[in-house]
GROMACS .gro file of C-alpha atoms in nm:
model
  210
    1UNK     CA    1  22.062  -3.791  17.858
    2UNK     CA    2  22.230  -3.943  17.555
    3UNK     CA    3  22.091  -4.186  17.260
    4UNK     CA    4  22.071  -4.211  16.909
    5UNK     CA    5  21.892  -3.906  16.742
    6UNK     CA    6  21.565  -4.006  16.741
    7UNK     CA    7  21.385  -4.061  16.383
    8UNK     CA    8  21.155  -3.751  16.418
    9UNK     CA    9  21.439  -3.549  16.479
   10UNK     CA   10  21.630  -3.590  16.148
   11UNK     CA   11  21.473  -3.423  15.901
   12UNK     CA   12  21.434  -3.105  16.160
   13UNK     CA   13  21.843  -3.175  16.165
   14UNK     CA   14  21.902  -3.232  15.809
   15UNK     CA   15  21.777  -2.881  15.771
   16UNK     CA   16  21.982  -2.707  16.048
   17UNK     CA   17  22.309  -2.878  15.886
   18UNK     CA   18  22.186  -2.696  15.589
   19UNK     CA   19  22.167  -2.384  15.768
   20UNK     CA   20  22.500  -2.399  15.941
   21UNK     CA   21  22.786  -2.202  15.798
   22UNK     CA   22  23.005  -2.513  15.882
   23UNK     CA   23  22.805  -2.762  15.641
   24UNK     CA   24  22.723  -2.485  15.363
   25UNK     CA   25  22.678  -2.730  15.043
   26UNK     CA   26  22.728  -3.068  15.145
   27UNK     CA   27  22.402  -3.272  15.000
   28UNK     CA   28  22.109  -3.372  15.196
   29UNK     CA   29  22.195  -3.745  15.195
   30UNK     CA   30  22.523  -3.730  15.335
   31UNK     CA   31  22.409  -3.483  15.554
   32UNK     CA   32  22.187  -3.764  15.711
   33UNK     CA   33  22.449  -4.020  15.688
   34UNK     CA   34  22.670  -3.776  15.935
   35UNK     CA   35  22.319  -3.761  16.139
   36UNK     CA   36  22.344  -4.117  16.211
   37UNK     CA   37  22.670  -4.149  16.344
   38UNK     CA   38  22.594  -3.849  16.598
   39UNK     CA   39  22.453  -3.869  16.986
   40UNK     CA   40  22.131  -3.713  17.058
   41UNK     CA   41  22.174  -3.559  17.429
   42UNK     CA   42  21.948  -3.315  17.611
   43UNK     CA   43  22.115  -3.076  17.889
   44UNK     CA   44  21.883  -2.934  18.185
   45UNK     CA   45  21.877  -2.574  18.258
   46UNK     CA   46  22.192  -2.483  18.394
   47UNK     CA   47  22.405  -2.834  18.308
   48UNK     CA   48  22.757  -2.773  18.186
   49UNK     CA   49  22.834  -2.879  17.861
   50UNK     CA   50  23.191  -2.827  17.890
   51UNK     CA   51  23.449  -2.612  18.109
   52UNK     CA   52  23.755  -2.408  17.973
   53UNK     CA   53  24.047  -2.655  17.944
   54UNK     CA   54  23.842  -2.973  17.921
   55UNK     CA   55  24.022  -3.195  17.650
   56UNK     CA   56  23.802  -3.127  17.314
   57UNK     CA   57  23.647  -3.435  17.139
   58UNK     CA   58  23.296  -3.362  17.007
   59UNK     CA   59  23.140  -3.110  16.815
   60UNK     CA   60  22.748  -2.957  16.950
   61UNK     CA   61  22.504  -2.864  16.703
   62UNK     CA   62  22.191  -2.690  16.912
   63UNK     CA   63  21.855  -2.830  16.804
   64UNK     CA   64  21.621  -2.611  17.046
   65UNK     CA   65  21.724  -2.423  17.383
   66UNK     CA   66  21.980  -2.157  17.457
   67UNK     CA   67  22.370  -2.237  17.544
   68UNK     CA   68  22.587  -1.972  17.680
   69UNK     CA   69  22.971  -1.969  17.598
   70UNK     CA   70  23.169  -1.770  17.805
   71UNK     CA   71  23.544  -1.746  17.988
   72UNK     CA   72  23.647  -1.571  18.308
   73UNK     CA   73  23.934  -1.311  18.384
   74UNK     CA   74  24.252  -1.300  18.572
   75UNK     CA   75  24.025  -1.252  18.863
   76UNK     CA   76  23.789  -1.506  18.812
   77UNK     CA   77  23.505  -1.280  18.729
   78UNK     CA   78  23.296  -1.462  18.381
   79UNK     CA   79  23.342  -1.273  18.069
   80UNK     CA   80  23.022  -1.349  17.794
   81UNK     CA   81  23.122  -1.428  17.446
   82UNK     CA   82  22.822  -1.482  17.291
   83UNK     CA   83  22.446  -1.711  17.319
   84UNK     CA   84  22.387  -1.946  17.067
   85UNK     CA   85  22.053  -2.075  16.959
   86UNK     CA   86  21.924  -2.305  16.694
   87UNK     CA   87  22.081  -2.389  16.455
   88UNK     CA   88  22.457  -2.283  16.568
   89UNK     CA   89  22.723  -2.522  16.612
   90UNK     CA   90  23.050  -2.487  16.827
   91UNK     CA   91  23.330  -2.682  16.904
   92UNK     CA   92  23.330  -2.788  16.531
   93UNK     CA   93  23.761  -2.708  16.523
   94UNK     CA   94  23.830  -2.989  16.771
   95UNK     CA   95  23.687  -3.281  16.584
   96UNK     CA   96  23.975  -3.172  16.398
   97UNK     CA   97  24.285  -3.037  16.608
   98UNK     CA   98  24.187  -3.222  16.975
   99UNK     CA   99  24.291  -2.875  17.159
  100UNK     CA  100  24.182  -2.788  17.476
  101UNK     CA  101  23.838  -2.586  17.499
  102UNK     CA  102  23.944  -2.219  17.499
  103UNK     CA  103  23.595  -2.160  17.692
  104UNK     CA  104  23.324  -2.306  17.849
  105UNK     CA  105  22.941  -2.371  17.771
  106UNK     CA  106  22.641  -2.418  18.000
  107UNK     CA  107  22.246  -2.416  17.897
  108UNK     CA  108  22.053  -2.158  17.964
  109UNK     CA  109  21.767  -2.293  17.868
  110UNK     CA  110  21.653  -2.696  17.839
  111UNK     CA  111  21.883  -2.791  17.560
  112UNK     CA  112  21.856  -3.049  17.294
  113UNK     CA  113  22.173  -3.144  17.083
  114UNK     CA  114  22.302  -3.324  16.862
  115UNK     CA  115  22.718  -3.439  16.911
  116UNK     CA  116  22.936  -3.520  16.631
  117UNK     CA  117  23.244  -3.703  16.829
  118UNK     CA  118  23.581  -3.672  16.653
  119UNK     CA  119  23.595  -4.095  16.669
  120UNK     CA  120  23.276  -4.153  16.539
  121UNK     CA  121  23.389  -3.857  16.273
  122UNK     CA  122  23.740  -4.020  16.183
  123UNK     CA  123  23.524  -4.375  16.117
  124UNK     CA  124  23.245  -4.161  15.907
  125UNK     CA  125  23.551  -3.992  15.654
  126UNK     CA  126  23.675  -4.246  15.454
  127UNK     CA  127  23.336  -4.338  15.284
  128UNK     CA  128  23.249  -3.983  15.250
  129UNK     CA  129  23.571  -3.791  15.213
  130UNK     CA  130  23.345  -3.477  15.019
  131UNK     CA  131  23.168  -3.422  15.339
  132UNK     CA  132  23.535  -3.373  15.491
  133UNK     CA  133  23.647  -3.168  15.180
  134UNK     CA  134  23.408  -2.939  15.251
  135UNK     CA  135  23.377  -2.871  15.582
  136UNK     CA  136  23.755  -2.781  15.615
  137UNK     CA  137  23.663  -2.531  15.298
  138UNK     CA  138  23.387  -2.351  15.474
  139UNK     CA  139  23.655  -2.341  15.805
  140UNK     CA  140  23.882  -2.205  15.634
  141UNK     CA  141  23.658  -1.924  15.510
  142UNK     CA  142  23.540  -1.922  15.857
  143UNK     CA  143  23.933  -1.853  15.969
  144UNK     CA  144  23.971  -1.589  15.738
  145UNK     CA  145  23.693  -1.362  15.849
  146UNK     CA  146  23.812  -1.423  16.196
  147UNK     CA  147  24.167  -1.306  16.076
  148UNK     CA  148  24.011  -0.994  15.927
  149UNK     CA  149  23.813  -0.889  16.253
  150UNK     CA  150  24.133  -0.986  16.463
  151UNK     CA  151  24.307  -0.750  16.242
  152UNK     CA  152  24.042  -0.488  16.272
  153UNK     CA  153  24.073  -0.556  16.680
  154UNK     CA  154  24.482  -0.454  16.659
  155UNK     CA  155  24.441  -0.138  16.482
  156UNK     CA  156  24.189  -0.014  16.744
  157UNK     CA  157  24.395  -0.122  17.035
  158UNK     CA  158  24.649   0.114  16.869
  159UNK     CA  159  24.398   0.412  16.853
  160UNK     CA  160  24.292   0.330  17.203
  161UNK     CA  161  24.673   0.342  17.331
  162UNK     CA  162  24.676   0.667  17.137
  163UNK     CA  163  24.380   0.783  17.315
  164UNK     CA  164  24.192   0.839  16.992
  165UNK     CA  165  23.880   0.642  17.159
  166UNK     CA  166  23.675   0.834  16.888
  167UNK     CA  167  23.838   0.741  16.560
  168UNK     CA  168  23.847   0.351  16.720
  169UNK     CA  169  23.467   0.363  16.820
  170UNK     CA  170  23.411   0.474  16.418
  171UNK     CA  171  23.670   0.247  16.297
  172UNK     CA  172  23.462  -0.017  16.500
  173UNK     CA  173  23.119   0.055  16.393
  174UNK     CA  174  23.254  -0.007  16.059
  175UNK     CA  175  23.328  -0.369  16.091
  176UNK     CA  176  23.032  -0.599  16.134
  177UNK     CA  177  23.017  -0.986  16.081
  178UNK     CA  178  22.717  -1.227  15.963
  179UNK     CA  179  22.856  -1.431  16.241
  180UNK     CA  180  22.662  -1.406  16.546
  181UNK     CA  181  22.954  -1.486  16.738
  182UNK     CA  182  23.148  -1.265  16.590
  183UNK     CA  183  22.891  -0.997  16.576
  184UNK     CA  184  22.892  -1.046  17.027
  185UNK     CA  185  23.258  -1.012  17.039
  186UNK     CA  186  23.239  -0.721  16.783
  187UNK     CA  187  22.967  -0.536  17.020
  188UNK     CA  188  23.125  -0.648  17.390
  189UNK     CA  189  23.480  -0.465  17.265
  190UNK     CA  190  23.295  -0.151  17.181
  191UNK     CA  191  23.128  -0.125  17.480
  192UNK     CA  192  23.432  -0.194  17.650
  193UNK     CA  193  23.586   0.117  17.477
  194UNK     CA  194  23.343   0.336  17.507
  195UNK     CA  195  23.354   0.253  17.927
  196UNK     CA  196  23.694   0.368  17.909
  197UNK     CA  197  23.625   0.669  17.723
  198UNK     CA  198  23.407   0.734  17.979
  199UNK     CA  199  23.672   0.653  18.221
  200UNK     CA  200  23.916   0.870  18.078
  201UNK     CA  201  23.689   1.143  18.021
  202UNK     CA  202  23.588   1.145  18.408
  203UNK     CA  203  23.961   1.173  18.514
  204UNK     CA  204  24.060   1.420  18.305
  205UNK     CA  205  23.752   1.641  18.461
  206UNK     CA  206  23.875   1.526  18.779
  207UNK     CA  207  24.212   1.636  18.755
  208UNK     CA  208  24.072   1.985  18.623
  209UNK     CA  209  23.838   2.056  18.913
  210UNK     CA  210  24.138   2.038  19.123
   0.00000   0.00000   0.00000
């Protein structure tokens, strides 16, 4: 269902904005000037928000409910990257670039959102170009701890092609994030390492029972 976000909802999403990373010290009043120009839509349990290629125009900030964001494999099979809850946005980089969605989303949970679409977003700029100044700020501080864990990712894949599944588990349990989505991503790749340690560790005393 989509409308207008409701008046009792506001306030409730005037503080989430202030919450998310993406809207970190943009002003209560322009906050609720954005608030006006987005849609108000509630997903059923199960109802796709999006699917992995879908051309990207809008921008989801979760009032209440559960939405889970995942991608599949070469075979098909559905990878998890993370579950978001209140007050977590996604989608916020395609109000800005218009790529394709690199994954998909579906609620796991009766959902309530509000959507920021990249027209109604273009119209909302020139009147309040410090809103715009500073989202692309905290996205860009956003990129850059990406960039760091990404970096942190390529050095284990080295120790893992080294077979030093030890020092990359360590290296690994190093590097956390205050990004929840990060944080899934971080904990998913260790577990898949430590599987193929385990892997690895059950063919090698394989091969030397025979």
């Amino acid at each position: 269902m989509t409308q207008s976000p409701p008046q009792p909802i506001k306030q409730r999403a005037i503080e989430q904005l202030q919450a998310a990373r993406l809207f970190k010290g943009i002003p209560p009043y322009d906050l609720e000037a954005l608030i006006d120009v987005m849609t108000y839509q509630t997903f059923a349990e199960g109802e796709v928000l999006f699917r992995k290629g879908d051309s990207g125009d809008s921008m989801f900030l979760i009032l209440s409910g559960r939405v889970r964001i995942f991608t599949q494999d070469a075979a098909g099979n559905p990878i998890d990257l993370a579950y978001l809850e209140p007050p977590r946005i996604f989608g916020d980089f395609v109000i800005f670039d218009q790529k394709p969605r690199s994954a998909s989303a579906v609620s796991v949970a009766p959902a309530e959102c509000l959507v920021l679409y990249r027209e109604a977003f273009l119209q909302f700029l020139p009147q309040h170009t410090f809103v715009g100044l500073v989202m692309m700020r905290n996205i860009a501080e956003q990129v850059r701890k990406v960039t760091y864990i990404l970096s942190k990712v390529n050095s284990t894949l080295d120790l893992i092609a080294n077979g030093d599944f030890a020092t990359a588990l360590h290296q690994l349990a190093q590097t956390t994030s205050d990004d929840g989505a990060l944080q899934t991503l971080i904990n998913t790749f260790t577990e898949m390492i430590r599987s193929l340690q385990d892997r690895e560790t059950a063919l090698k005393g394989g091969n030397a029972a025979t």
